[in-house]
Amino acid sequence: KAGVTQTPRYLIKTRGQQVTLSCSPISGHRSVSWYQQTPGQGLQFLFEYFSETQRNKGNFPGRFSGRQFSNSRSEMNVSTLELGDSALYLCASSLNTASGETQYFGPGTRLLVL
Amino acid sequence: GENVEQHPSTLSVQEGDSAVIKCTYSDSASNYFPWYKQELGKRPQLIIDIRSNVGEKKDQRIAVTLNKTAKHFSLHITETQPEDSAVYFCAASRSNFGNEKLTFGTGTRLTIIP
């Protein structure tokens, strides 16, 4: 099976712009989670989607949003970009079963805000 | 919410020696504890995980132990090799037949000295 894929891999934006990142989960995986990774804050949970519904949400401002499509692909959007949004954004997918909660990560999208 | 502390932040060991990384968690309802390895510029990769109904799990040179009473779990790597050099993250979640969010530790940079 193909692994989790993310596009684009690299992105440069300026303050005030908005950005959309995409994540395709492993085939058959219905849960997609998003994480932000920075040197200072480490890996922080953004939100999780399952069956097109947001099930869990981390402590990020409303500028960070996401959605999931019927094929389980997910997008996250960041509006009004700030310098501090520069980070590696990782998505992870899982089977979402009693013995299948393992999350598999994609390669990430590295966002640089200038 | 859950808080995961990880120690040490950096660790250097001679090749062939053992390495131990420790994590503590705060939420007594957490029941799933994965460990991820992240090499420079790559995605986090699951190396081992443990559920709260098990006290210890081993996979070749890697083992994880869990003490539910003390709320801490540890990663043990024996006979370390240069390719073990990476950043290791512990995580905890309330996995209840579904995908709950992972709360990560701050990471341990492990360096194996040849």
Coordinates of N, CA and C in Angstrom, one line a residue:
Chain A
K1 N 0.8 -1.2 0.0 CA 0.0 0.0 0.0 C 0.9 1.2 0.0
A2 N 0.4 2.3 -0.7 CA 1.1 3.5 -0.7 C 1.0 4.1 0.7
G3 N 2.0 4.9 1.1 CA 1.9 5.6 2.4 C 1.1 6.8 2.3
V4 N 1.2 7.6 3.4 CA 0.5 8.9 3.5 C 1.3 9.9 2.6
T5 N 0.5 10.6 1.8 CA 1.2 11.6 0.9 C 0.7 13.0 1.3
Q6 N 1.5 14.0 1.1 CA 1.2 15.3 1.4 C 1.7 16.2 0.2
T7 N 0.9 17.2 -0.1 CA 1.3 18.2 -1.1 C 0.8 19.6 -0.7
P8 N 1.6 20.6 -1.0 CA 3.0 20.5 -1.6 C 4.0 20.1 -0.5
R9 N 5.2 19.8 -0.9 CA 6.2 19.5 0.1 C 6.8 20.8 0.7
Y10 N 6.9 21.8 -0.1 CA 7.5 23.1 0.4 C 6.7 24.2 -0.1
L11 N 6.6 25.3 0.7 CA 5.8 26.4 0.4 C 6.4 27.6 1.1
I12 N 6.4 28.7 0.3 CA 6.8 30.0 0.8 C 5.7 31.0 0.6
K13 N 5.3 31.6 1.7 CA 4.2 32.6 1.7 C 4.7 33.9 2.4
T14 N 3.9 34.9 2.3 CA 4.2 36.1 3.0 C 3.1 36.4 4.0
R15 N 3.4 37.2 5.0 CA 2.4 37.4 6.1 C 1.1 38.0 5.5
G16 N 0.0 37.5 6.1 CA -1.3 38.0 5.7 C -1.9 37.1 4.6
Q17 N -1.1 36.3 3.9 CA -1.7 35.4 2.9 C -2.3 34.2 3.6
Q18 N -3.0 33.4 2.8 CA -3.6 32.1 3.3 C -3.0 31.0 2.5
V19 N -3.1 29.8 3.1 CA -2.5 28.6 2.5 C -3.4 27.4 2.7
T20 N -3.4 26.5 1.7 CA -4.1 25.2 1.8 C -3.1 24.1 1.6
L21 N -3.1 23.1 2.5 CA -2.3 22.0 2.5 C -3.1 20.7 2.3
S22 N -2.6 19.7 1.6 CA -3.4 18.6 1.3 C -2.8 17.3 1.8
C23 N -3.6 16.3 2.2 CA -3.1 15.1 2.8 C -4.0 13.9 2.2
S24 N -3.3 12.9 1.6 CA -4.0 11.7 1.2 C -3.6 10.6 2.1
P25 N -4.6 10.0 2.8 CA -4.2 8.9 3.8 C -3.9 7.6 3.1
I26 N -3.4 6.7 3.9 CA -3.3 5.3 3.4 C -4.6 4.8 3.0
S27 N -4.7 4.0 1.9 CA -6.0 3.5 1.4 C -6.7 2.7 2.5
G28 N -7.9 3.0 2.8 CA -8.7 2.3 3.8 C -8.7 3.0 5.2
H29 N -7.8 3.9 5.3 CA -7.7 4.7 6.6 C -8.8 5.8 6.6
R30 N -9.6 5.9 7.6 CA -10.6 6.9 7.6 C -10.3 8.1 8.5
S31 N -9.3 7.9 9.4 CA -9.0 9.0 10.3 C -7.8 9.7 9.8
V32 N -7.8 11.1 9.8 CA -6.7 11.9 9.5 C -6.5 12.9 10.6
S33 N -5.3 13.0 11.1 CA -4.9 14.0 12.1 C -3.8 14.9 11.5
W34 N -3.8 16.1 12.0 CA -2.8 17.1 11.6 C -2.0 17.6 12.8
Y35 N -0.7 17.7 12.6 CA 0.2 18.2 13.6 C 1.1 19.3 13.1
Q36 N 1.5 20.2 14.0 CA 2.4 21.2 13.6 C 3.7 20.9 14.4
Q37 N 4.9 20.9 13.7 CA 6.1 20.7 14.3 C 7.1 21.9 14.1
T38 N 7.5 22.4 15.3 CA 8.4 23.5 15.3 C 9.6 23.2 16.3
P39 N 10.7 23.7 16.1 CA 11.8 23.5 17.0 C 11.5 23.9 18.5
G40 N 10.7 25.0 18.6 CA 10.4 25.5 19.9 C 9.3 24.8 20.6
Q41 N 8.3 24.4 19.9 CA 7.1 23.8 20.5 C 6.9 22.3 20.3
G42 N 7.8 21.7 19.5 CA 7.7 20.3 19.2 C 6.5 19.9 18.3
L43 N 6.0 18.8 18.6 CA 4.9 18.3 17.8 C 3.6 18.6 18.5
Q44 N 2.7 19.4 17.9 CA 1.5 19.8 18.5 C 0.3 19.4 17.7
F45 N -0.7 18.9 18.3 CA -1.9 18.4 17.6 C -2.8 19.6 17.2
L46 N -3.2 19.6 15.9 CA -4.1 20.6 15.4 C -5.5 20.2 15.4
F47 N -5.8 19.1 14.7 CA -7.2 18.5 14.7 C -7.2 17.2 14.0
E48 N -8.3 16.5 14.2 CA -8.5 15.1 13.7 C -9.8 15.0 13.0
Y49 N -9.9 14.4 11.8 CA -11.1 14.2 11.1 C -11.4 12.7 10.9
F50 N -12.7 12.4 11.0 CA -13.1 11.0 10.7 C -14.5 11.1 10.1
S51 N -14.6 10.4 9.0 CA -15.9 10.5 8.2 C -16.4 11.9 8.0
E52 N -15.5 12.7 7.5 CA -15.8 14.1 7.1 C -16.2 15.0 8.3
T53 N -16.0 14.5 9.5 CA -16.3 15.3 10.7 C -15.1 15.6 11.6
Q54 N -15.0 16.8 12.1 CA -13.9 17.0 13.0 C -14.2 16.5 14.4
R55 N -13.4 15.5 14.8 CA -13.7 14.8 16.1 C -12.9 15.4 17.3
N56 N -11.7 15.9 17.0 CA -10.9 16.4 18.0 C -10.2 17.7 17.5
K57 N -9.9 18.6 18.5 CA -9.3 19.9 18.1 C -8.3 20.2 19.1
G58 N -7.2 20.7 18.7 CA -6.1 21.2 19.6 C -6.3 22.6 19.9
N59 N -5.3 23.2 20.6 CA -5.4 24.6 21.0 C -4.7 25.6 20.1
F60 N -5.3 25.6 18.9 CA -4.8 26.6 17.9 C -5.9 27.6 17.6
P61 N -5.5 28.8 17.1 CA -6.6 29.8 16.8 C -7.4 29.4 15.6
G62 N -8.5 30.1 15.5 CA -9.5 29.8 14.4 C -9.0 30.0 13.0
R63 N -7.8 30.6 12.9 CA -7.2 30.8 11.6 C -6.8 29.4 11.0
F64 N -6.7 28.5 11.8 CA -6.3 27.1 11.4 C -7.6 26.3 11.3
S65 N -7.9 25.8 10.1 CA -9.1 25.0 9.9 C -8.8 23.9 9.0
G66 N -9.8 23.0 8.9 CA -9.5 21.8 8.0 C -10.9 21.2 7.5
R67 N -10.7 20.3 6.7 CA -11.9 19.5 6.3 C -11.4 18.2 5.7
Q68 N -12.4 17.3 5.6 CA -12.2 16.0 5.1 C -13.2 15.6 4.0
F69 N -12.8 15.0 3.0 CA -13.7 14.7 1.9 C -14.2 13.2 2.0
S70 N -15.1 12.9 1.2 CA -15.7 11.5 1.3 C -14.7 10.4 1.0
N71 N -13.6 10.7 0.3 CA -12.6 9.7 0.0 C -11.5 9.7 1.1
S72 N -11.8 10.4 2.2 CA -10.9 10.5 3.4 C -9.7 11.5 3.2
R73 N -9.5 12.0 2.0 CA -8.5 13.0 1.8 C -8.8 14.2 2.6
S74 N -7.8 14.9 3.1 CA -8.0 16.0 4.0 C -7.2 17.2 3.6
E75 N -7.7 18.4 3.9 CA -7.0 19.6 3.6 C -7.0 20.4 4.9
M76 N -6.0 21.2 5.1 CA -6.0 22.2 6.2 C -5.7 23.5 5.6
N77 N -6.3 24.5 6.2 CA -6.1 25.9 5.7 C -5.6 26.8 6.8
V78 N -4.7 27.7 6.5 CA -4.3 28.7 7.5 C -4.5 30.0 6.8
S79 N -5.3 30.9 7.5 CA -5.6 32.2 6.9 C -4.8 33.2 7.7
T80 N -4.6 34.4 7.0 CA -3.9 35.5 7.6 C -2.6 35.0 8.3
L81 N -1.7 34.5 7.5 CA -0.5 33.9 8.0 C 0.4 34.8 8.8
E82 N 1.0 34.3 9.8 CA 1.9 35.0 10.7 C 3.3 34.4 10.6
L83 N 4.3 35.1 11.0 CA 5.7 34.6 10.9 C 5.8 33.3 11.7
G84 N 5.1 33.3 12.9 CA 5.1 32.1 13.8 C 4.5 30.9 13.2
D85 N 3.8 31.0 12.1 CA 3.2 29.8 11.5 C 4.2 29.0 10.7
S86 N 5.4 29.5 10.5 CA 6.4 28.8 9.8 C 6.7 27.5 10.6
A87 N 6.6 26.4 9.9 CA 6.7 25.1 10.6 C 6.6 23.9 9.6
L88 N 6.8 22.7 10.1 CA 6.5 21.5 9.3 C 5.2 21.1 9.7
Y89 N 4.3 20.9 8.7 CA 2.9 20.5 9.0 C 2.8 19.0 8.6
L90 N 2.5 18.2 9.5 CA 2.4 16.7 9.3 C 1.0 16.2 9.4
C91 N 0.6 15.4 8.5 CA -0.6 14.7 8.7 C -0.4 13.2 9.0
A92 N -1.3 12.6 9.6 CA -1.1 11.2 10.0 C -2.5 10.5 9.8
S93 N -2.5 9.3 9.3 CA -3.7 8.5 9.1 C -3.7 7.3 9.9
S94 N -4.9 6.8 10.3 CA -5.0 5.5 11.0 C -6.3 4.8 10.6
L95 N -6.3 3.5 10.9 CA -7.5 2.7 10.6 C -8.7 3.0 11.5
N96 N -8.4 3.5 12.7 CA -9.5 3.8 13.6 C -10.3 2.6 14.0
T97 N -9.6 1.5 14.5 CA -10.2 0.4 15.0 C -9.6 0.1 16.4
A98 N -10.2 -0.9 17.1 CA -9.7 -1.2 18.4 C -8.2 -1.5 18.5
S99 N -7.8 -2.2 17.4 CA -6.3 -2.6 17.4 C -5.6 -1.8 16.3
G100 N -6.3 -0.8 15.8 CA -5.6 -0.1 14.6 C -5.6 1.4 14.9
E101 N -5.1 1.7 16.1 CA -5.0 3.2 16.3 C -3.7 3.8 15.9
T102 N -2.8 3.0 15.4 CA -1.5 3.5 15.1 C -1.6 4.5 14.0
Q103 N -0.9 5.6 14.2 CA -0.9 6.7 13.3 C 0.3 6.7 12.4
Y104 N 0.1 6.8 11.1 CA 1.2 6.8 10.2 C 1.4 8.2 9.6
F105 N 2.6 8.7 9.6 CA 2.8 10.0 9.2 C 3.1 10.2 7.8
G106 N 2.7 11.3 7.2 CA 3.2 11.7 5.9 C 4.5 12.4 5.9
P107 N 5.1 12.8 4.8 CA 6.4 13.4 4.8 C 6.4 14.9 5.3
G108 N 5.2 15.5 5.3 CA 5.1 16.8 5.8 C 5.1 17.9 4.7
T109 N 4.6 19.0 5.0 CA 4.7 20.2 4.2 C 5.5 21.2 5.0
R110 N 6.6 21.7 4.5 CA 7.4 22.7 5.2 C 6.9 24.1 4.7
L111 N 6.4 24.8 5.6 CA 5.8 26.2 5.3 C 6.8 27.2 5.9
L112 N 7.2 28.2 5.0 CA 8.0 29.3 5.5 C 7.2 30.6 5.2
V113 N 7.0 31.3 6.3 CA 6.2 32.6 6.1 C 7.2 33.8 6.3
L114 N 7.3 34.6 5.2 CA 8.2 35.7 5.2 C 7.5 37.0 5.5
Chain B
G1 N -5.8 18.9 30.1 CA -5.5 18.0 29.1 C -4.2 17.2 29.5
E2 N -3.8 16.3 28.6 CA -2.7 15.5 28.8 C -1.4 16.3 28.7
N3 N -0.4 15.9 29.5 CA 0.9 16.5 29.5 C 1.9 15.4 29.5
V4 N 2.8 15.4 28.6 CA 3.9 14.4 28.5 C 5.2 15.0 28.6
E5 N 6.0 14.5 29.6 CA 7.4 15.0 29.8 C 8.4 14.0 29.4
Q6 N 9.4 14.4 28.7 CA 10.4 13.4 28.2 C 11.8 13.8 28.6
H7 N 12.6 12.8 29.0 CA 14.0 13.1 29.4 C 14.9 11.9 29.0
P8 N 16.1 12.1 28.7 CA 16.7 13.5 28.6 C 16.4 14.1 27.2
S9 N 16.8 15.3 27.0 CA 16.6 16.0 25.8 C 17.7 15.6 24.8
T10 N 18.9 15.3 25.3 CA 19.9 14.8 24.4 C 20.6 13.6 25.1
L11 N 21.1 12.7 24.3 CA 21.7 11.5 24.9 C 22.8 11.0 23.9
S12 N 24.0 10.8 24.4 CA 25.0 10.3 23.6 C 25.5 9.0 24.2
V13 N 25.6 7.9 23.4 CA 26.1 6.7 24.0 C 27.1 6.1 23.0
Q14 N 28.0 5.3 23.5 CA 28.9 4.6 22.7 C 28.2 3.4 21.9
E15 N 28.6 3.2 20.7 CA 28.1 2.2 19.9 C 28.2 0.8 20.6
G16 N 27.1 0.1 20.7 CA 27.1 -1.2 21.4 C 26.5 -1.1 22.8
D17 N 26.5 0.1 23.4 CA 25.9 0.3 24.7 C 24.4 0.4 24.6
S18 N 23.7 0.5 25.7 CA 22.3 0.7 25.7 C 21.9 2.1 25.9
A19 N 20.7 2.5 25.5 CA 20.1 3.8 25.6 C 18.8 3.7 26.3
V20 N 18.5 4.6 27.2 CA 17.1 4.6 27.8 C 16.6 6.0 27.8
I21 N 15.3 6.1 27.4 CA 14.6 7.4 27.3 C 13.4 7.2 28.1
K22 N 13.1 8.2 29.0 CA 11.9 8.1 29.9 C 10.9 9.2 29.7
C23 N 9.6 8.8 29.8 CA 8.5 9.7 29.7 C 7.5 9.6 30.8
T24 N 7.0 10.7 31.2 CA 5.9 10.6 32.2 C 4.6 11.3 31.6
Y25 N 3.5 10.8 32.0 CA 2.2 11.4 31.5 C 1.4 11.8 32.7
S26 N 0.4 12.7 32.4 CA -0.4 13.2 33.5 C -1.8 12.6 33.6
D27 N -2.4 12.2 32.4 CA -3.8 11.8 32.3 C -3.9 10.3 32.6
S28 N -4.5 9.9 33.7 CA -4.6 8.5 34.1 C -5.4 7.7 33.1
A29 N -6.2 8.4 32.3 CA -7.1 7.7 31.3 C -6.3 7.4 30.0
S30 N -5.1 7.9 29.9 CA -4.3 7.5 28.7 C -4.0 6.0 28.7
N31 N -4.2 5.4 27.5 CA -4.0 3.9 27.5 C -3.2 3.4 26.3
Y32 N -2.7 4.4 25.5 CA -1.9 4.0 24.3 C -0.7 4.8 24.3
F33 N 0.5 4.2 24.1 CA 1.8 4.9 24.2 C 2.7 4.5 23.1
P34 N 2.8 5.2 22.0 CA 3.7 4.9 20.9 C 5.0 5.7 21.1
W35 N 6.0 5.1 20.4 CA 7.3 5.8 20.3 C 7.6 6.0 18.8
Y36 N 8.0 7.2 18.5 CA 8.4 7.5 17.1 C 9.8 7.9 17.0
K37 N 10.4 7.5 15.9 CA 11.8 7.9 15.5 C 11.8 8.8 14.3
Q38 N 12.5 9.9 14.5 CA 12.5 10.9 13.3 C 13.9 11.2 13.0
E39 N 14.3 10.8 11.8 CA 15.6 11.1 11.3 C 15.6 12.5 10.6
L40 N 16.7 13.1 10.5 CA 16.8 14.5 10.0 C 16.1 14.6 8.6
G41 N 15.1 15.5 8.6 CA 14.4 15.7 7.3 C 13.4 14.7 6.9
K42 N 13.1 13.8 7.8 CA 12.2 12.7 7.4 C 11.0 12.7 8.4
R43 N 10.0 11.9 8.0 CA 8.8 11.8 8.8 C 9.0 11.0 10.0
P44 N 8.2 11.2 11.1 CA 8.2 10.4 12.3 C 7.8 8.9 11.9
Q45 N 8.5 8.0 12.3 CA 8.2 6.6 12.0 C 8.0 5.8 13.3
L46 N 6.8 5.1 13.4 CA 6.5 4.3 14.6 C 7.6 3.2 14.8
I47 N 8.2 3.1 15.9 CA 9.1 2.0 16.2 C 8.6 0.9 17.1
I48 N 7.7 1.3 18.0 CA 7.1 0.4 19.0 C 6.0 1.1 19.7
D49 N 5.0 0.4 20.1 CA 3.9 1.0 20.9 C 3.5 0.0 22.0
I50 N 2.8 0.5 23.0 CA 2.4 -0.4 24.1 C 1.0 0.1 24.6
R51 N 0.2 -0.8 25.0 CA -1.2 -0.4 25.5 C -1.2 -0.7 27.0
S52 N -2.1 -0.1 27.7 CA -2.1 0.0 29.1 C -2.3 -1.4 29.8
N53 N -2.8 -2.4 29.0 CA -3.0 -3.7 29.6 C -1.7 -4.6 29.5
V54 N -0.6 -4.0 29.1 CA 0.6 -4.7 29.0 C 1.7 -3.9 29.7
G55 N 2.6 -4.6 30.4 CA 3.6 -3.9 31.2 C 4.9 -3.8 30.4
E56 N 5.2 -4.7 29.5 CA 6.4 -4.6 28.7 C 6.2 -5.2 27.3
K57 N 6.9 -4.7 26.4 CA 6.9 -5.2 25.0 C 8.2 -5.1 24.4
K58 N 8.6 -6.1 23.6 CA 10.0 -6.1 23.1 C 9.9 -6.4 21.6
D59 N 10.8 -5.8 20.8 CA 10.9 -6.1 19.4 C 12.4 -6.0 19.0
Q60 N 13.0 -7.1 19.0 CA 14.5 -7.2 18.7 C 15.3 -6.4 19.7
R61 N 15.9 -5.3 19.3 CA 16.8 -4.5 20.2 C 16.0 -3.5 20.9
I62 N 14.7 -3.3 20.6 CA 13.9 -2.3 21.2 C 12.9 -2.8 22.2
A63 N 12.8 -2.2 23.3 CA 11.7 -2.6 24.3 C 11.1 -1.3 24.9
V64 N 9.9 -1.5 25.3 CA 9.2 -0.4 26.0 C 8.6 -1.0 27.3
T65 N 8.7 -0.3 28.4 CA 8.1 -0.7 29.7 C 7.1 0.4 30.1
L66 N 6.1 0.0 30.8 CA 5.0 0.9 31.2 C 4.7 0.6 32.7
N67 N 4.7 1.7 33.5 CA 4.3 1.6 34.9 C 3.1 2.5 35.0
K68 N 1.9 1.9 35.0 CA 0.6 2.7 35.1 C 0.5 3.4 36.4
T69 N 0.9 2.8 37.4 CA 0.7 3.4 38.8 C 1.5 4.7 38.9
A70 N 2.8 4.6 38.4 CA 3.6 5.8 38.4 C 3.4 6.7 37.2
K71 N 2.7 6.3 36.3 CA 2.4 7.0 35.0 C 3.7 7.4 34.3
H72 N 4.5 6.4 34.1 CA 5.7 6.6 33.3 C 6.0 5.4 32.4
F73 N 6.6 5.6 31.3 CA 7.0 4.6 30.4 C 8.4 4.9 29.8
S74 N 9.1 3.9 29.4 CA 10.5 4.1 29.0 C 10.8 3.3 27.7
L75 N 11.7 3.8 26.9 CA 12.2 3.1 25.7 C 13.6 2.7 26.0
H76 N 13.8 1.4 25.7 CA 15.2 0.8 25.9 C 15.7 0.3 24.5
I77 N 16.9 0.8 24.2 CA 17.5 0.3 22.9 C 18.8 -0.3 23.3
T78 N 19.0 -1.6 23.0 CA 20.2 -2.3 23.4 C 21.1 -2.4 22.1
E79 N 22.4 -2.7 22.4 CA 23.4 -2.9 21.3 C 23.2 -1.8 20.2
T80 N 23.3 -0.6 20.7 CA 23.0 0.5 19.8 C 24.0 0.5 18.6
Q81 N 23.4 1.0 17.5 CA 24.2 1.1 16.2 C 24.1 2.5 15.7
P82 N 25.0 2.9 14.8 CA 25.0 4.3 14.3 C 23.7 4.7 13.7
E83 N 23.0 3.7 13.0 CA 21.7 4.1 12.4 C 20.6 4.3 13.4
D84 N 20.9 4.1 14.7 CA 19.9 4.5 15.8 C 19.9 6.0 16.1
S85 N 20.9 6.7 15.6 CA 21.0 8.1 15.8 C 19.8 8.8 15.1
A86 N 19.1 9.6 15.9 CA 17.8 10.2 15.5 C 17.2 10.9 16.7
V87 N 16.1 11.6 16.4 CA 15.3 12.1 17.5 C 14.1 11.2 17.8
Y88 N 13.9 10.9 19.0 CA 12.9 9.9 19.5 C 11.8 10.7 20.2
F89 N 10.6 10.4 19.9 CA 9.4 11.1 20.6 C 8.6 10.0 21.2
C90 N 8.2 10.2 22.5 CA 7.2 9.4 23.1 C 5.8 10.2 22.9
A91 N 4.7 9.4 23.1 CA 3.4 10.1 23.0 C 2.4 9.3 23.8
A92 N 1.3 9.9 24.1 CA 0.3 9.2 24.9 C -1.1 9.7 24.3
S93 N -2.1 8.8 24.4 CA -3.4 9.1 24.0 C -4.4 8.2 24.7
R94 N -5.7 8.7 24.7 CA -6.8 7.9 25.2 C -7.4 7.2 24.0
S95 N -6.8 6.2 23.6 CA -7.3 5.4 22.5 C -8.4 4.5 23.0
N96 N -9.6 4.8 22.6 CA -10.8 4.1 23.0 C -11.6 3.6 21.8
F97 N -11.0 2.6 21.2 CA -11.6 2.0 19.9 C -11.8 3.1 18.9
G98 N -10.9 4.1 18.9 CA -11.0 5.2 18.0 C -9.7 5.9 18.0
N99 N -9.6 6.9 17.2 CA -8.3 7.6 17.1 C -8.4 8.9 17.9
E100 N -7.8 8.9 19.1 CA -7.7 10.1 19.9 C -6.4 10.8 19.6
K101 N -6.3 12.0 19.9 CA -5.2 12.8 19.6 C -3.9 12.3 20.4
L102 N -2.8 12.4 19.7 CA -1.5 12.0 20.4 C -1.0 13.3 21.0
T103 N -0.6 13.2 22.3 CA 0.2 14.3 22.9 C 1.6 13.8 23.0
F104 N 2.5 14.6 22.4 CA 3.9 14.2 22.3 C 4.8 14.7 23.4
G105 N 5.8 14.0 23.7 CA 6.9 14.6 24.5 C 7.8 15.5 23.6
T106 N 8.7 16.1 24.2 CA 9.5 17.1 23.5 C 10.7 16.6 22.7
G107 N 10.9 15.3 22.8 CA 11.9 14.6 22.0 C 13.2 14.5 22.7
T108 N 13.9 13.4 22.2 CA 15.3 13.1 22.7 C 16.2 12.9 21.5
R109 N 17.2 13.7 21.4 CA 18.2 13.6 20.3 C 19.2 12.6 20.8
L110 N 19.2 11.4 20.1 CA 20.1 10.3 20.5 C 21.2 10.3 19.5
T111 N 22.5 10.3 20.0 CA 23.6 10.3 19.1 C 24.4 9.0 19.5
I112 N 24.7 8.2 18.5 CA 25.5 7.0 18.8 C 26.9 7.3 18.3
I113 N 27.9 7.2 19.2 CA 29.3 7.5 19.0 C 30.0 6.2 18.5
P114 N 30.5 6.2 17.3 CA 31.2 5.0 16.8 C 32.4 4.6 17.6

